[in-house]
CSV table of C-alpha atoms in Angstrom, one decimal:
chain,number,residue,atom,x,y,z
A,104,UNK,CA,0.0,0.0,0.0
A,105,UNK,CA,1.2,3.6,0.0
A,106,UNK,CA,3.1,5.2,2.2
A,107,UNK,CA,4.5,8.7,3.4
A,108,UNK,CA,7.3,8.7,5.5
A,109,UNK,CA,8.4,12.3,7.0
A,110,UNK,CA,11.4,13.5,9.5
A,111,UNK,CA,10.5,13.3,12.4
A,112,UNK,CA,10.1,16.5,14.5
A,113,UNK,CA,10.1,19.0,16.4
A,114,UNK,CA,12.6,21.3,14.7
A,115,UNK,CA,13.5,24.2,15.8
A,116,UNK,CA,15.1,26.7,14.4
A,117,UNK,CA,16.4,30.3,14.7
A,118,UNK,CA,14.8,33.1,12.1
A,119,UNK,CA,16.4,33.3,9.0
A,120,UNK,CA,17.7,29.9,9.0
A,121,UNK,CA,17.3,27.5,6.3
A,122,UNK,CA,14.7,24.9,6.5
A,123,UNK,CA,14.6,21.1,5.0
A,124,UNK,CA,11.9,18.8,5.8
A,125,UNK,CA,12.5,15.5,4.4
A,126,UNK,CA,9.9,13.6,2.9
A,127,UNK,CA,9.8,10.2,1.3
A,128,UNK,CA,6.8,7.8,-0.2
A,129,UNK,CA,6.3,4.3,-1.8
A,130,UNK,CA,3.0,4.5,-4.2
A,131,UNK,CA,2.0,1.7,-6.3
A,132,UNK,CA,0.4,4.2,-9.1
A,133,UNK,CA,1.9,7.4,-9.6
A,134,UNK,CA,1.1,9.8,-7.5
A,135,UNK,CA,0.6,13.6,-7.1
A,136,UNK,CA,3.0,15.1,-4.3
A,137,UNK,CA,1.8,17.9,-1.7
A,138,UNK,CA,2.8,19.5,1.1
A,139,UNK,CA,0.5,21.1,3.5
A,140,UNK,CA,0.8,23.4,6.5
A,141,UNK,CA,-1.5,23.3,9.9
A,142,UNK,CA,-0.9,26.4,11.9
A,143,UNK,CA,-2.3,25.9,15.3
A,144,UNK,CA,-6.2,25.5,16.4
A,145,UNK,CA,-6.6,25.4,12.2
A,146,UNK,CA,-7.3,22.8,9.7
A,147,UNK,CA,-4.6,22.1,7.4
A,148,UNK,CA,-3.9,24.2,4.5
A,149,UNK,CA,-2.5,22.9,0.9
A,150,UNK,CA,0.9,24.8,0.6
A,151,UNK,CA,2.3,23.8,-2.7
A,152,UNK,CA,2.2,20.1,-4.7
A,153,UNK,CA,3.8,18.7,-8.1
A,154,UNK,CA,2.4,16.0,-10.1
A,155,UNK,CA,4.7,14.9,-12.0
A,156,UNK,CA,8.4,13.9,-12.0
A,157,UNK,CA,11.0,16.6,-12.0
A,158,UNK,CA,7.7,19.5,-11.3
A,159,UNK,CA,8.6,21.7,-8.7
A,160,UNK,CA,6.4,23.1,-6.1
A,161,UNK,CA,6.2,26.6,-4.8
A,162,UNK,CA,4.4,28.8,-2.6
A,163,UNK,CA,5.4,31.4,0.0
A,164,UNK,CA,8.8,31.2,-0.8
A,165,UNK,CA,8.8,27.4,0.3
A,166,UNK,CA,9.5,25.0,-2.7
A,167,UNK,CA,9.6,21.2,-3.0
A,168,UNK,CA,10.6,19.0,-6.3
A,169,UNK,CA,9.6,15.7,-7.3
A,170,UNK,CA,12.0,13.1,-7.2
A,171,UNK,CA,11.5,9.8,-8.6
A,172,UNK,CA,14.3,8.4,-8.5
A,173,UNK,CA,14.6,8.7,-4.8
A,174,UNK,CA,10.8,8.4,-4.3
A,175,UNK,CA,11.1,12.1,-2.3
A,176,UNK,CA,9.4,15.5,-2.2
A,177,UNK,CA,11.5,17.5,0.7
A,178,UNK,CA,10.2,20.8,1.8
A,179,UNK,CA,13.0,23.9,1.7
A,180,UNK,CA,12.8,27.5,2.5
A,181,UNK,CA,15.6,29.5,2.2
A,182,UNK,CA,14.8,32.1,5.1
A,183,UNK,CA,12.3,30.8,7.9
A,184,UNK,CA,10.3,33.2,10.3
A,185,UNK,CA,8.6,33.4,13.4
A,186,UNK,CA,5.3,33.2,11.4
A,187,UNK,CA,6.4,29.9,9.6
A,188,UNK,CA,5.9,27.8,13.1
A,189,UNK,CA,3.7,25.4,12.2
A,190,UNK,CA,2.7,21.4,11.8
A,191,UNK,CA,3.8,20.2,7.9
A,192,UNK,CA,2.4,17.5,6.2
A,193,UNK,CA,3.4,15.7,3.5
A,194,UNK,CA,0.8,13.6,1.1
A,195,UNK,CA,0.3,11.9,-1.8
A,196,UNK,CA,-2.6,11.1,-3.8
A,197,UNK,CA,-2.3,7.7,-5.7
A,198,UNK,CA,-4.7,7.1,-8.9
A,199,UNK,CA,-5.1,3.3,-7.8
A,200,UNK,CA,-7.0,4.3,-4.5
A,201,UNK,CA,-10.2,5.7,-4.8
A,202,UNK,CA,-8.5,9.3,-4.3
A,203,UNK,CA,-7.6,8.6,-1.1
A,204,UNK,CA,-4.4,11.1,-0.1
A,205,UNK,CA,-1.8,9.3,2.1
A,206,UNK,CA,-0.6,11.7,5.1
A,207,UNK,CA,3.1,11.4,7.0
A,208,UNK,CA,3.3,11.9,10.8
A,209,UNK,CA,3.9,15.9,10.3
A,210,UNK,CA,6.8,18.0,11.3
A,211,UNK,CA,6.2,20.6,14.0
A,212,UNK,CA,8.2,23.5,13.3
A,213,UNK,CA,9.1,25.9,16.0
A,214,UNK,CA,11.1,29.2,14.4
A,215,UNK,CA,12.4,31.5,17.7
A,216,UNK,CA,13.5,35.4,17.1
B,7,UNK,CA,-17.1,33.6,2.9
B,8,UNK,CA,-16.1,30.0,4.4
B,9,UNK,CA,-15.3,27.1,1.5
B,10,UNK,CA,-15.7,24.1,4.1
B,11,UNK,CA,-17.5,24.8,7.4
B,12,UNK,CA,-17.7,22.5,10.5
B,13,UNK,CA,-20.2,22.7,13.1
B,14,UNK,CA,-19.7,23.1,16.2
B,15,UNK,CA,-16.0,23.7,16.3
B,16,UNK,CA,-15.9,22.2,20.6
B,17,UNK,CA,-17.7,19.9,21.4
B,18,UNK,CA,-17.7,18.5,25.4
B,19,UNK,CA,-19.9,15.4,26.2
B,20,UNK,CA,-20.0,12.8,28.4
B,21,UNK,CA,-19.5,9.1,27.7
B,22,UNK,CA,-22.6,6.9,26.3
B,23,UNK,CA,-24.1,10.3,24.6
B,24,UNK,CA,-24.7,10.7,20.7
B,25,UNK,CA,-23.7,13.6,18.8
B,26,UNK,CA,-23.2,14.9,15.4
B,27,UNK,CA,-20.8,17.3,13.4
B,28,UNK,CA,-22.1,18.6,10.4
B,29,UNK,CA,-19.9,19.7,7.5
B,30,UNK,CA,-20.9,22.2,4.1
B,31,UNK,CA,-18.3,23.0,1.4
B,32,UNK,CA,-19.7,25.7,-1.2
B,33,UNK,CA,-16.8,25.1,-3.3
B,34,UNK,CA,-19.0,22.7,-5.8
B,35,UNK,CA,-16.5,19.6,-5.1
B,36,UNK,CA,-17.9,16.6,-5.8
B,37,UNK,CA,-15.6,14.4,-2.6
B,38,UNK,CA,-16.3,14.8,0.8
B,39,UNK,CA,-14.1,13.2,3.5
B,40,UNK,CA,-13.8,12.9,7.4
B,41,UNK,CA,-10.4,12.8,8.9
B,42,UNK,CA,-9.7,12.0,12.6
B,43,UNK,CA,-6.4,13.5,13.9
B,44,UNK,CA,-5.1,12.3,17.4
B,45,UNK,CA,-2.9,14.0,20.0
B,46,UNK,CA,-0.2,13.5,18.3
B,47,UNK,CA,-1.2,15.4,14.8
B,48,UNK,CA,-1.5,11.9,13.1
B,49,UNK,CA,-4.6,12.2,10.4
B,50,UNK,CA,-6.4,8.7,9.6
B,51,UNK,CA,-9.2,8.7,6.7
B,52,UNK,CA,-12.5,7.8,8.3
B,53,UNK,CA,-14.5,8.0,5.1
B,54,UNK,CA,-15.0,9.4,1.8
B,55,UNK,CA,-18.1,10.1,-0.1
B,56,UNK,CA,-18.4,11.0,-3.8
B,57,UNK,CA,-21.4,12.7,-5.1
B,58,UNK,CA,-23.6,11.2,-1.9
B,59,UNK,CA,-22.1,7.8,-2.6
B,60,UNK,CA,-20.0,6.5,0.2
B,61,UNK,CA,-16.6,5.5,-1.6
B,62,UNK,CA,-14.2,4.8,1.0
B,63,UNK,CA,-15.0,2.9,4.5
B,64,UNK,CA,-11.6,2.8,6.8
B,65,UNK,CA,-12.0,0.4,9.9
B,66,UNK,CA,-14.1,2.9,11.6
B,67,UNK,CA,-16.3,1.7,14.8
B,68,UNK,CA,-19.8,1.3,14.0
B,69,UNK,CA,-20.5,3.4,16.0
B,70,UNK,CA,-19.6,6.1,13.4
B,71,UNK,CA,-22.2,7.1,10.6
B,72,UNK,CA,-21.7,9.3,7.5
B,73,UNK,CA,-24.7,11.0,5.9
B,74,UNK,CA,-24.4,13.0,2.6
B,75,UNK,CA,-28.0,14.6,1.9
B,76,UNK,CA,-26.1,15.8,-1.2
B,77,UNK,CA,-22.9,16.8,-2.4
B,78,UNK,CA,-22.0,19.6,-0.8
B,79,UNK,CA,-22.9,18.2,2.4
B,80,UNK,CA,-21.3,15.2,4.8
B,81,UNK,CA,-22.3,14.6,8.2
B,82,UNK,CA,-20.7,12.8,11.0
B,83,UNK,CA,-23.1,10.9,13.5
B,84,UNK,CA,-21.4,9.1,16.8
B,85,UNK,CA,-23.0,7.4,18.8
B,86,UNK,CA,-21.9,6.0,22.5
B,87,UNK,CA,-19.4,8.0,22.7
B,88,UNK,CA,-16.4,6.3,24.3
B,89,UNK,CA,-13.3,8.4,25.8
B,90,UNK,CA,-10.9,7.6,22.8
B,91,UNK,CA,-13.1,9.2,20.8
B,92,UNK,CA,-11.9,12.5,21.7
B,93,UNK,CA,-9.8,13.8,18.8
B,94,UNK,CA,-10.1,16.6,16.0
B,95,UNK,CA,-12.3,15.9,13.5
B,96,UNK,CA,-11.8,17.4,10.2
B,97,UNK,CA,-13.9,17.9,7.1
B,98,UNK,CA,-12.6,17.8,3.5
B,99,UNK,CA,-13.3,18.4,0.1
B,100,UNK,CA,-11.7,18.2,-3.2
B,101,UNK,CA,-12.2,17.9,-7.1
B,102,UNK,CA,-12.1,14.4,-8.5
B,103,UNK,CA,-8.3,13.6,-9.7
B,104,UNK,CA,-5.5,13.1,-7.7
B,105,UNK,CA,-4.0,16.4,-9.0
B,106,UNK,CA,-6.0,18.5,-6.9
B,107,UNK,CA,-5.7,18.6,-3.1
B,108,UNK,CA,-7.7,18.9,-0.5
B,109,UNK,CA,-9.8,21.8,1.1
B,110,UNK,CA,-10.1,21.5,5.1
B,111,UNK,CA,-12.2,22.7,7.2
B,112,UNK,CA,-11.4,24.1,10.5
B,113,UNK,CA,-12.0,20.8,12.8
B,114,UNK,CA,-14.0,20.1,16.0
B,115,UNK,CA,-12.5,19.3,19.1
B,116,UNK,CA,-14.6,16.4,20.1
B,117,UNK,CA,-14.0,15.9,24.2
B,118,UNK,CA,-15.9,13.1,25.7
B,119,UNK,CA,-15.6,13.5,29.4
């Protein structure tokens, strides 16, 4: 069946720093890639996704690319803030199962000033 | 003006009572799902519904019962409500594909006391 496996959390980081969540699936169809973001007491937002090889992801200056070959779709961000502290999700969406996105653990981010 | 809405968004009740969260998504998406997400931020599928028709049946409790009176609506009905039930419970929608992601809703906090 399909799986998501993410880093395992919590990170914290300073502001500014530069931010890699790691992020790595087995499908049996191929699947679309995505990344969301839960900020706390919310429902999770969809922050950026690729559906195809090689596609790259962006949104909010985050960005995420679509490996195949390594069966990965990490998260970066050159420059995190204070506002970035939040729960990230990775998921994939496989064509052989009904729709049904698959969901890692999710990352809790903590950025301090 | 809200694309998926949950009601209510707390919910406190004691053990053995039956309740219900309703969910709306104005978004014209034809799949509804319910998520469950535990302490921990893990998110487990409960069910799926496409166009009323229930598509996707984890290994949910019987306890737990999906309506859709049409497609822009999906219910959640528990009844004897047990202490591990307590847990966010989110609503989604999305267009049918795997390209497209999911649209949450804001969750209730279901706390069975």
């Amino acid at each position: 069946g399909d799986s998501v496996t993410q880093m395992e959390g919590p990170v914290t980081l300073s502001e500014e720093a530069f931010l890699t969540i790691n992020c790595t699936y087995t499908a049996t169809g191929y699947p679309s890639l995505f990344w969301y973001v839960q900020y706390p007491g919310e429902g999770l937002q969809l922050l950026l996704k690729a559906t195809k090889a090689d596609d790259k992801g962006s949104n909010k200056g985050f960005e995420a690319t679509y490996r195949k070959e390594t069966t990965s779709f990490h998260l970066e961000k050159g420059s995190v803030q204070v506002s970035d502290s939040a729960v990230y999700f990775c998921a994939l969406t496989d064509n052989t199962n009904a729709g049904k996105s698959t969901f890692g653990d999710g990352t809790t981010l903590t950025v301090k000033p | 003006d809200t694309a998926v809405s949950q009601t209510p968004k707390y919910l406190v009740t004691q053990m053995g009572n039956d309740k219900s969260i309703k969910c709306e998504q104005n978004l014209g998406h034809d799949t509804m799902y319910w998520y469950k997400q535990d302490s921990k931020k893990f998110l487990k599928i409960m069910f799926s519904y496409n166009n009323k028709e229930l598509i996707i049946n984890e290994t949910v409790p019987n306890r737990f019962s999906p309506k859709s009176p049409d497609k822009a609506h999906l219910n959640l009905h528990i009844n004897s409500l047990e202490l591990g039930d307590s847990a966010v419970y989110f609503c989604a929608s999305s267009q049918e594909g795997v390209s497209y992601g999911y649209t949450f809703g804001s969750g209730t906090r279901l706390t069975v006391v």
